[in-house]
PDB file of C-alpha atoms (C1' of nucleotides) in Angstrom:
ATOM      1  CA  MET A1410       0.000   0.000   0.000  1.00  0.00           C
ATOM      2  CA  ASP A1411       1.711   3.161  -1.191  1.00  0.00           C
ATOM      3  CA  ASP A1412      -0.993   5.681  -0.328  1.00  0.00           C
ATOM      4  CA  SER A1413       0.531   8.029   2.205  1.00  0.00           C
ATOM      5  CA  ASN A1414      -2.450   8.757   4.399  1.00  0.00           C
ATOM      6  CA  TYR A1415      -3.983   5.306   4.414  1.00  0.00           C
ATOM      7  CA  ILE A1416      -4.188   4.058   7.978  1.00  0.00           C
ATOM      8  CA  ASP A1417      -4.521   0.335   8.575  1.00  0.00           C
ATOM      9  CA  LEU A1418      -6.935   0.336  11.472  1.00  0.00           C
ATOM     10  CA  ASP A1419      -6.074  -1.838  14.441  1.00  0.00           C
ATOM     11  CA  GLU A1420      -8.762  -4.039  15.913  1.00  0.00           C
ATOM     12  CA  GLU A1421      -9.288  -1.938  19.031  1.00  0.00           C
ATOM     13  CA  THR A1422      -9.846   1.276  17.096  1.00  0.00           C
ATOM     14  CA  LEU A1423     -12.107  -0.535  14.680  1.00  0.00           C
ATOM     15  CA  PHE A1424     -14.186  -1.872  17.541  1.00  0.00           C
ATOM     16  CA  LEU A1425     -14.435   1.489  19.301  1.00  0.00           C
ATOM     17  CA  VAL A1426     -15.422   3.323  16.114  1.00  0.00           C
ATOM     18  CA  SER A1427     -17.991   0.726  15.102  1.00  0.00           C
ATOM     19  CA  GLN A1428     -19.489   0.676  18.597  1.00  0.00           C
ATOM     20  CA  THR A1429     -19.798   4.445  18.607  1.00  0.00           C
ATOM     21  CA  PHE A1430     -21.673   4.433  15.328  1.00  0.00           C
ATOM     22  CA  LYS A1431     -23.764   1.483  16.461  1.00  0.00           C
ATOM     23  CA  ALA A1432     -25.017   3.672  19.282  1.00  0.00           C
ATOM     24  CA  LEU A1433     -26.202   6.160  16.678  1.00  0.00           C
ATOM     25  CA  SER A1434     -27.663   3.575  14.323  1.00  0.00           C
ATOM     26  CA  ASP A1435     -30.891   2.968  16.218  1.00  0.00           C
ATOM     27  CA  PRO A1436     -33.856   5.361  15.950  1.00  0.00           C
ATOM     28  CA  THR A1437     -34.739   5.013  19.628  1.00  0.00           C
ATOM     29  CA  ARG A1438     -31.253   5.905  20.792  1.00  0.00           C
ATOM     30  CA  ILE A1439     -31.106   8.807  18.360  1.00  0.00           C
ATOM     31  CA  ARG A1440     -34.375  10.144  19.762  1.00  0.00           C
ATOM     32  CA  ILE A1441     -33.085   9.834  23.305  1.00  0.00           C
ATOM     33  CA  LEU A1442     -29.786  11.581  22.548  1.00  0.00           C
ATOM     34  CA  ASN A1443     -31.608  14.241  20.578  1.00  0.00           C
ATOM     35  CA  LEU A1444     -33.913  14.843  23.537  1.00  0.00           C
ATOM     36  CA  LEU A1445     -30.940  15.149  25.884  1.00  0.00           C
ATOM     37  CA  PHE A1446     -29.325  17.698  23.597  1.00  0.00           C
ATOM     38  CA  ASN A1447     -30.427  20.715  25.654  1.00  0.00           C
ATOM     39  CA  ARG A1448     -30.945  19.482  29.184  1.00  0.00           C
ATOM     40  CA  GLU A1449     -31.191  16.478  31.475  1.00  0.00           C
ATOM     41  CA  PHE A1450     -34.299  14.309  31.778  1.00  0.00           C
ATOM     42  CA  SER A1451     -35.310  11.574  34.187  1.00  0.00           C
ATOM     43  CA  VAL A1452     -36.038   8.089  32.861  1.00  0.00           C
ATOM     44  CA  ASN A1453     -39.766   8.629  33.291  1.00  0.00           C
ATOM     45  CA  GLU A1454     -39.642  11.984  31.542  1.00  0.00           C
ATOM     46  CA  ILE A1455     -37.838  10.429  28.584  1.00  0.00           C
ATOM     47  CA  SER A1456     -40.357   7.617  28.563  1.00  0.00           C
ATOM     48  CA  GLU A1457     -43.284  10.061  28.498  1.00  0.00           C
ATOM     49  CA  HIS A1458     -41.821  12.526  26.006  1.00  0.00           C
ATOM     50  CA  LEU A1459     -40.903   9.841  23.486  1.00  0.00           C
ATOM     51  CA  HIS A1460     -43.789   7.445  24.180  1.00  0.00           C
ATOM     52  CA  LEU A1461     -41.506   4.564  25.021  1.00  0.00           C
ATOM     53  CA  ARG A1462     -41.837   1.879  27.700  1.00  0.00           C
ATOM     54  CA  GLN A1463     -39.845   2.507  30.826  1.00  0.00           C
ATOM     55  CA  SER A1464     -37.882  -0.704  30.346  1.00  0.00           C
ATOM     56  CA  THR A1465     -37.025   0.191  26.765  1.00  0.00           C
ATOM     57  CA  VAL A1466     -35.633   3.540  27.868  1.00  0.00           C
ATOM     58  CA  SER A1467     -33.734   1.937  30.706  1.00  0.00           C
ATOM     59  CA  HIS A1468     -32.171  -0.692  28.448  1.00  0.00           C
ATOM     60  CA  GLN A1469     -31.073   1.893  25.904  1.00  0.00           C
ATOM     61  CA  LEU A1470     -29.727   4.223  28.575  1.00  0.00           C
ATOM     62  CA  ARG A1471     -27.584   1.381  29.868  1.00  0.00           C
ATOM     63  CA  PHE A1472     -26.225   0.910  26.358  1.00  0.00           C
ATOM     64  CA  LEU A1473     -25.420   4.618  26.063  1.00  0.00           C
ATOM     65  CA  LYS A1474     -24.004   4.702  29.594  1.00  0.00           C
ATOM     66  CA  ASN A1475     -21.638   1.806  28.857  1.00  0.00           C
ATOM     67  CA  LEU A1476     -20.257   3.774  25.932  1.00  0.00           C
ATOM     68  CA  ARG A1477     -20.008   6.870  28.166  1.00  0.00           C
ATOM     69  CA  LEU A1478     -22.291   8.811  25.861  1.00  0.00           C
ATOM     70  CA  VAL A1479     -24.568   9.782  28.770  1.00  0.00           C
ATOM     71  CA  LYS A1480     -24.038  10.433  32.461  1.00  0.00           C
ATOM     72  CA  PHE A1481     -26.553  10.505  35.310  1.00  0.00           C
ATOM     73  CA  ARG A1482     -27.224  11.841  38.773  1.00  0.00           C
ATOM     74  CA  ARG A1483     -29.679  10.625  41.358  1.00  0.00           C
ATOM     75  CA  GLU A1484     -32.242  12.948  42.948  1.00  0.00           C
ATOM     76  CA  GLY A1485     -34.463  11.094  45.385  1.00  0.00           C
ATOM     77  CA  THR A1486     -35.903   8.114  43.572  1.00  0.00           C
ATOM     78  CA  SER A1487     -35.417   9.707  40.161  1.00  0.00           C
ATOM     79  CA  ILE A1488     -32.312   9.461  38.042  1.00  0.00           C
ATOM     80  CA  TYR A1489     -31.553  12.290  35.660  1.00  0.00           C
ATOM     81  CA  TYR A1490     -29.613  11.554  32.488  1.00  0.00           C
ATOM     82  CA  SER A1491     -27.675  14.002  30.352  1.00  0.00           C
ATOM     83  CA  HIS A1492     -25.289  13.659  27.447  1.00  0.00           C
ATOM     84  CA  ASP A1493     -21.587  13.181  28.139  1.00  0.00           C
ATOM     85  CA  ASP A1494     -19.744  13.193  24.813  1.00  0.00           C
ATOM     86  CA  GLU A1495     -19.477  16.434  22.892  1.00  0.00           C
ATOM     87  CA  HIS A1496     -17.819  14.849  19.888  1.00  0.00           C
ATOM     88  CA  VAL A1497     -20.473  12.199  19.351  1.00  0.00           C
ATOM     89  CA  LEU A1498     -23.262  14.672  19.968  1.00  0.00           C
ATOM     90  CA  ASN A1499     -21.757  17.015  17.381  1.00  0.00           C
ATOM     91  CA  VAL A1500     -21.490  14.209  14.865  1.00  0.00           C
ATOM     92  CA  LEU A1501     -25.117  13.292  15.488  1.00  0.00           C
ATOM     93  CA  ASN A1502     -26.283  16.858  15.232  1.00  0.00           C
ATOM     94  CA  GLU A1503     -24.331  17.545  12.048  1.00  0.00           C
ATOM     95  CA  THR A1504     -25.786  14.455  10.432  1.00  0.00           C
ATOM     96  CA  ILE A1505     -29.314  15.340  11.503  1.00  0.00           C
ATOM     97  CA  GLN A1506     -28.892  18.820  10.045  1.00  0.00           C
ATOM     98  CA  HIS A1507     -27.405  17.306   6.909  1.00  0.00           C
ATOM     99  CA  ALA A1508     -30.396  14.969   6.579  1.00  0.00           C
ATOM    100  CA  LEU A1509     -32.913  17.728   7.267  1.00  0.00           C
ATOM    101  CA  HIS A1510     -31.546  20.076   4.639  1.00  0.00           C
ATOM    102  CA  HIS A1511     -30.885  17.609   1.831  1.00  0.00           C
TER     103      HIS A1511
ATOM    104  CA  MET B 147     -41.552  20.957  25.238  1.00  0.00           C
ATOM    105  CA  ASP B 148     -40.268  24.455  25.955  1.00  0.00           C
ATOM    106  CA  ASP B 149     -36.649  23.969  24.895  1.00  0.00           C
ATOM    107  CA  SER B 150     -36.057  26.269  21.981  1.00  0.00           C
ATOM    108  CA  ASN B 151     -33.684  24.209  19.856  1.00  0.00           C
ATOM    109  CA  TYR B 152     -35.219  20.800  20.457  1.00  0.00           C
ATOM    110  CA  ILE B 153     -36.254  19.311  17.149  1.00  0.00           C
ATOM    111  CA  ASP B 154     -38.835  16.553  17.133  1.00  0.00           C
ATOM    112  CA  LEU B 155     -37.428  14.319  14.425  1.00  0.00           C
ATOM    113  CA  ASP B 156     -39.808  13.094  11.766  1.00  0.00           C
ATOM    114  CA  GLU B 157     -39.735   9.447  10.823  1.00  0.00           C
ATOM    115  CA  GLU B 158     -38.038   9.961   7.474  1.00  0.00           C
ATOM    116  CA  THR B 159     -35.139  11.928   8.941  1.00  0.00           C
ATOM    117  CA  LEU B 160     -34.829   9.423  11.752  1.00  0.00           C
ATOM    118  CA  PHE B 161     -34.630   6.593   9.254  1.00  0.00           C
ATOM    119  CA  LEU B 162     -32.068   8.321   7.059  1.00  0.00           C
ATOM    120  CA  VAL B 163     -29.845   9.263   9.983  1.00  0.00           C
ATOM    121  CA  SER B 164     -30.007   5.821  11.552  1.00  0.00           C
ATOM    122  CA  GLN B 165     -29.275   4.147   8.208  1.00  0.00           C
ATOM    123  CA  THR B 166     -26.270   6.367   7.662  1.00  0.00           C
ATOM    124  CA  PHE B 167     -24.818   5.462  11.019  1.00  0.00           C
ATOM    125  CA  LYS B 168     -25.698   1.813  10.499  1.00  0.00           C
ATOM    126  CA  ALA B 169     -23.430   1.892   7.462  1.00  0.00           C
ATOM    127  CA  LEU B 170     -20.607   3.009   9.728  1.00  0.00           C
ATOM    128  CA  SER B 171     -21.404   0.591  12.535  1.00  0.00           C
ATOM    129  CA  ASP B 172     -19.844  -2.491  10.961  1.00  0.00           C
ATOM    130  CA  PRO B 173     -16.058  -3.098  11.062  1.00  0.00           C
ATOM    131  CA  THR B 174     -15.986  -4.524   7.537  1.00  0.00           C
ATOM    132  CA  ARG B 175     -17.741  -1.513   6.032  1.00  0.00           C
ATOM    133  CA  ILE B 176     -15.513   0.843   8.002  1.00  0.00           C
ATOM    134  CA  ARG B 177     -12.430  -0.927   6.640  1.00  0.00           C
ATOM    135  CA  ILE B 178     -13.758  -0.679   3.087  1.00  0.00           C
ATOM    136  CA  LEU B 179     -14.612   3.022   3.374  1.00  0.00           C
ATOM    137  CA  ASN B 180     -11.283   3.684   5.042  1.00  0.00           C
ATOM    138  CA  LEU B 181      -9.497   1.936   2.182  1.00  0.00           C
ATOM    139  CA  LEU B 182     -11.424   3.994  -0.364  1.00  0.00           C
ATOM    140  CA  PHE B 183     -10.447   7.200   1.405  1.00  0.00           C
ATOM    141  CA  ASN B 184      -7.606   8.038  -0.985  1.00  0.00           C
ATOM    142  CA  ARG B 185      -8.432   6.344  -4.238  1.00  0.00           C
ATOM    143  CA  GLU B 186     -10.637   3.860  -6.059  1.00  0.00           C
ATOM    144  CA  PHE B 187     -10.205   0.087  -5.837  1.00  0.00           C
ATOM    145  CA  SER B 188     -11.730  -2.810  -7.749  1.00  0.00           C
ATOM    146  CA  VAL B 189     -13.740  -5.435  -5.893  1.00  0.00           C
ATOM    147  CA  ASN B 190     -10.881  -7.903  -6.135  1.00  0.00           C
ATOM    148  CA  GLU B 191      -8.352  -5.369  -4.907  1.00  0.00           C
ATOM    149  CA  ILE B 192     -10.514  -4.602  -1.888  1.00  0.00           C
ATOM    150  CA  SER B 193     -10.922  -8.302  -1.289  1.00  0.00           C
ATOM    151  CA  GLU B 194      -7.161  -8.880  -1.394  1.00  0.00           C
ATOM    152  CA  HIS B 195      -6.134  -5.824   0.606  1.00  0.00           C
ATOM    153  CA  LEU B 196      -8.556  -6.514   3.424  1.00  0.00           C
ATOM    154  CA  HIS B 197      -8.461 -10.330   3.282  1.00  0.00           C
ATOM    155  CA  LEU B 198     -12.190 -10.621   2.733  1.00  0.00           C
ATOM    156  CA  ARG B 199     -14.150 -13.019   0.541  1.00  0.00           C
ATOM    157  CA  GLN B 200     -15.237 -11.610  -2.777  1.00  0.00           C
ATOM    158  CA  SER B 201     -18.902 -12.157  -1.950  1.00  0.00           C
ATOM    159  CA  THR B 202     -18.542 -10.402   1.391  1.00  0.00           C
ATOM    160  CA  VAL B 203     -17.037  -7.360  -0.297  1.00  0.00           C
ATOM    161  CA  SER B 204     -19.705  -7.403  -2.968  1.00  0.00           C
ATOM    162  CA  HIS B 205     -22.526  -7.653  -0.438  1.00  0.00           C
ATOM    163  CA  GLN B 206     -21.161  -4.766   1.604  1.00  0.00           C
ATOM    164  CA  LEU B 207     -20.519  -2.641  -1.467  1.00  0.00           C
ATOM    165  CA  ARG B 208     -24.157  -3.099  -2.438  1.00  0.00           C
ATOM    166  CA  PHE B 209     -25.149  -1.870   1.006  1.00  0.00           C
ATOM    167  CA  LEU B 210     -22.921   1.201   0.672  1.00  0.00           C
ATOM    168  CA  LYS B 211     -24.050   1.778  -2.898  1.00  0.00           C
ATOM    169  CA  ASN B 212     -27.723   1.760  -1.882  1.00  0.00           C
ATOM    170  CA  LEU B 213     -26.971   4.518   0.611  1.00  0.00           C
ATOM    171  CA  ARG B 214     -25.003   6.377  -2.069  1.00  0.00           C
ATOM    172  CA  LEU B 215     -21.877   6.282   0.042  1.00  0.00           C
ATOM    173  CA  VAL B 216     -19.862   4.800  -2.824  1.00  0.00           C
ATOM    174  CA  LYS B 217     -19.977   5.089  -6.600  1.00  0.00           C
ATOM    175  CA  PHE B 218     -18.455   2.844  -9.257  1.00  0.00           C
ATOM    176  CA  ARG B 219     -17.232   2.691 -12.824  1.00  0.00           C
ATOM    177  CA  ARG B 220     -16.659  -0.309 -15.037  1.00  0.00           C
ATOM    178  CA  GLU B 221     -13.340  -0.946 -16.768  1.00  0.00           C
ATOM    179  CA  GLY B 222     -13.347  -4.150 -18.742  1.00  0.00           C
ATOM    180  CA  THR B 223     -14.512  -6.913 -16.454  1.00  0.00           C
ATOM    181  CA  SER B 224     -13.455  -5.018 -13.353  1.00  0.00           C
ATOM    182  CA  ILE B 225     -15.555  -2.528 -11.428  1.00  0.00           C
ATOM    183  CA  TYR B 226     -13.803   0.226  -9.552  1.00  0.00           C
ATOM    184  CA  TYR B 227     -15.422   1.665  -6.457  1.00  0.00           C
ATOM    185  CA  SER B 228     -14.750   5.023  -4.827  1.00  0.00           C
ATOM    186  CA  HIS B 229     -16.384   7.002  -2.068  1.00  0.00           C
ATOM    187  CA  ASP B 230     -19.248   9.335  -2.910  1.00  0.00           C
ATOM    188  CA  ASP B 231     -20.251  11.199   0.244  1.00  0.00           C
ATOM    189  CA  GLU B 232     -17.888  13.797   1.644  1.00  0.00           C
ATOM    190  CA  HIS B 233     -19.982  14.435   4.728  1.00  0.00           C
ATOM    191  CA  VAL B 234     -20.132  10.812   5.820  1.00  0.00           C
ATOM    192  CA  LEU B 235     -16.466  10.273   5.029  1.00  0.00           C
ATOM    193  CA  ASN B 236     -15.559  13.304   7.134  1.00  0.00           C
ATOM    194  CA  VAL B 237     -17.659  12.035  10.009  1.00  0.00           C
ATOM    195  CA  LEU B 238     -15.950   8.644   9.769  1.00  0.00           C
ATOM    196  CA  ASN B 239     -12.497  10.152   9.573  1.00  0.00           C
ATOM    197  CA  GLU B 240     -13.078  12.519  12.488  1.00  0.00           C
ATOM    198  CA  THR B 241     -14.301   9.653  14.633  1.00  0.00           C
ATOM    199  CA  ILE B 242     -11.359   7.455  13.673  1.00  0.00           C
ATOM    200  CA  GLN B 243      -8.950  10.237  14.566  1.00  0.00           C
ATOM    201  CA  HIS B 244     -10.861  10.831  17.800  1.00  0.00           C
ATOM    202  CA  ALA B 245     -10.592   7.134  18.673  1.00  0.00           C
ATOM    203  CA  LEU B 246      -6.898   6.965  17.750  1.00  0.00           C
ATOM    204  CA  HIS B 247      -5.913   9.909  19.908  1.00  0.00           C
ATOM    205  CA  HIS B 248      -7.974   9.197  23.020  1.00  0.00           C
TER     206      HIS B 248
ATOM    207  C1'  DT C1344     -41.434  -1.856  59.001  1.00  0.00           C
ATOM    208  C1'  DG C1345     -44.517  -1.614  55.208  1.00  0.00           C
ATOM    209  C1'  DT C1346     -45.890   0.957  51.136  1.00  0.00           C
ATOM    210  C1'  DT C1347     -45.234   3.766  47.193  1.00  0.00           C
ATOM    211  C1'  DT C1348     -42.577   5.451  43.395  1.00  0.00           C
ATOM    212  C1'  DA C1349     -38.665   5.225  40.200  1.00  0.00           C
ATOM    213  C1'  DT C1350     -35.366   2.628  37.869  1.00  0.00           C
ATOM    214  C1'  DA C1351     -32.777  -1.598  36.537  1.00  0.00           C
ATOM    215  C1'  DT C1352     -32.475  -6.153  34.975  1.00  0.00           C
ATOM    216  C1'  DG C1353     -33.229 -11.088  33.376  1.00  0.00           C
ATOM    217  C1'  DA C1354     -35.619 -14.055  30.198  1.00  0.00           C
ATOM    218  C1'  DG C1355     -38.067 -14.814  26.095  1.00  0.00           C
ATOM    219  C1'  DT C1356     -39.107 -13.715  21.343  1.00  0.00           C
ATOM    220  C1'  DA C1357     -39.250 -11.807  16.828  1.00  0.00           C
ATOM    221  C1'  DT C1358     -36.532  -9.610  13.606  1.00  0.00           C
ATOM    222  C1'  DA C1359     -32.257  -7.872  11.552  1.00  0.00           C
ATOM    223  C1'  DT C1360     -27.637  -8.582  10.180  1.00  0.00           C
ATOM    224  C1'  DG C1361     -23.178 -10.441   8.286  1.00  0.00           C
ATOM    225  C1'  DT C1362     -21.049 -14.069   6.065  1.00  0.00           C
ATOM    226  C1'  DG C1363     -20.150 -18.071   3.038  1.00  0.00           C
ATOM    227  C1'  DC C1364     -21.343 -21.276  -0.599  1.00  0.00           C
ATOM    228  C1'  DA C1365     -22.945 -22.010  -4.942  1.00  0.00           C
ATOM    229  C1'  DT C1366     -24.317 -20.038  -8.950  1.00  0.00           C
ATOM    230  C1'  DA C1367     -25.814 -16.397 -12.159  1.00  0.00           C
ATOM    231  C1'  DT C1368     -24.461 -12.500 -14.954  1.00  0.00           C
ATOM    232  C1'  DA C1369     -21.374  -9.781 -17.683  1.00  0.00           C
ATOM    233  C1'  DT C1370     -17.255  -8.605 -20.206  1.00  0.00           C
ATOM    234  C1'  DG C1371     -13.128  -9.903 -22.854  1.00  0.00           C
ATOM    235  C1'  DT C1372     -10.695 -12.950 -25.838  1.00  0.00           C
ATOM    236  C1'  DA C1373      -9.316 -17.053 -28.520  1.00  0.00           C
TER     237       DA C1373
ATOM    238  C1'  DT D 469     -19.135 -19.892 -29.932  1.00  0.00           C
ATOM    239  C1'  DA D 470     -16.503 -21.502 -26.060  1.00  0.00           C
ATOM    240  C1'  DC D 471     -13.833 -20.291 -22.260  1.00  0.00           C
ATOM    241  C1'  DA D 472     -11.720 -17.333 -18.674  1.00  0.00           C
ATOM    242  C1'  DT D 473     -12.103 -13.624 -15.441  1.00  0.00           C
ATOM    243  C1'  DA D 474     -14.631 -10.334 -12.492  1.00  0.00           C
ATOM    244  C1'  DT D 475     -18.600  -9.216 -10.047  1.00  0.00           C
ATOM    245  C1'  DA D 476     -23.394  -9.846  -8.274  1.00  0.00           C
ATOM    246  C1'  DT D 477     -26.918 -12.375  -6.090  1.00  0.00           C
ATOM    247  C1'  DG D 478     -30.074 -15.996  -3.812  1.00  0.00           C
ATOM    248  C1'  DC D 479     -30.208 -18.929  -0.042  1.00  0.00           C
ATOM    249  C1'  DA D 480     -29.029 -20.787   4.361  1.00  0.00           C
ATOM    250  C1'  DC D 481     -27.361 -20.172   8.859  1.00  0.00           C
ATOM    251  C1'  DA D 482     -25.425 -18.344  13.017  1.00  0.00           C
ATOM    252  C1'  DT D 483     -25.378 -14.394  15.724  1.00  0.00           C
ATOM    253  C1'  DA D 484     -26.831  -9.819  17.240  1.00  0.00           C
ATOM    254  C1'  DT D 485     -30.355  -6.665  18.356  1.00  0.00           C
ATOM    255  C1'  DA D 486     -34.509  -4.336  20.220  1.00  0.00           C
ATOM    256  C1'  DC D 487     -38.473  -4.844  22.528  1.00  0.00           C
ATOM    257  C1'  DT D 488     -41.811  -6.551  26.143  1.00  0.00           C
ATOM    258  C1'  DC D 489     -43.209  -8.651  30.379  1.00  0.00           C
ATOM    259  C1'  DA D 490     -42.338  -9.732  34.908  1.00  0.00           C
ATOM    260  C1'  DT D 491     -39.703  -8.939  38.668  1.00  0.00           C
ATOM    261  C1'  DA D 492     -35.796  -7.137  41.398  1.00  0.00           C
ATOM    262  C1'  DT D 493     -33.621  -3.202  43.524  1.00  0.00           C
ATOM    263  C1'  DA D 494     -33.463   1.270  45.673  1.00  0.00           C
ATOM    264  C1'  DA D 495     -35.001   5.464  47.812  1.00  0.00           C
ATOM    265  C1'  DA D 496     -38.631   8.224  50.254  1.00  0.00           C
ATOM    266  C1'  DC D 497     -41.942   8.410  53.627  1.00  0.00           C
ATOM    267  C1'  DA D 498     -45.929   7.161  56.653  1.00  0.00           C
TER     268       DA D 498
END
DNA sequence: TGTTTATATGAGTATATGTGCATATATGTA
DNA sequence: TACATATATGCACATATACTCATATAAACA
């Protein structure tokens, strides 16, 4: 391979990149991240706003939490989630804008 | 919803965005797009460079072609593929760089 | 402690996805 | 036309994924 800026991706990078995009490849997760764009929401609030079952939201939040795309804080019995990765959120937002205007 | 820049995503946008990221969520497709970053390659060349079966490459190229992420031209019996979406390629490249340096 | 409310999790299920084999299609050439 | 080479495609199969129900866990409060 004689192309100067070709980078042969190692397995770890490949896995991390694919996992990141996998997080953004599901409509439900996109809706959740899009909702969290401006401010935090509790699990129930997300569930109500997006008309999703509580367990569905919880499962997807665990997915996003494992990838460190969201963070949370407890307040009484509620748990408030907010986004935690500027880069990924920018990528998502750019692509949404791109889709909306094309 | 009183948050000014919250956008309730319509189904079509949601589908397009999720499909775009789905294209980038598979290691094989990432490797192919990454290979095509600098120049075009035939199906066989891709197959040899990445050590993938010809049918696997062909299947994935069809996927990428349907999303208009790659284009192709015929030359004799060979078909040369190259990338065809600057935005998506930028997003992929940014995320690869982000993963490599963090 | 017992009850209520909020969230997390395990199991089951239906569907989606990625790959490989075998084969079809298409182009070039003898 | 017959044959070789390159690519595409249908089918089968194993695995991954997203969702739902039921239930577990955790905090607040009477």
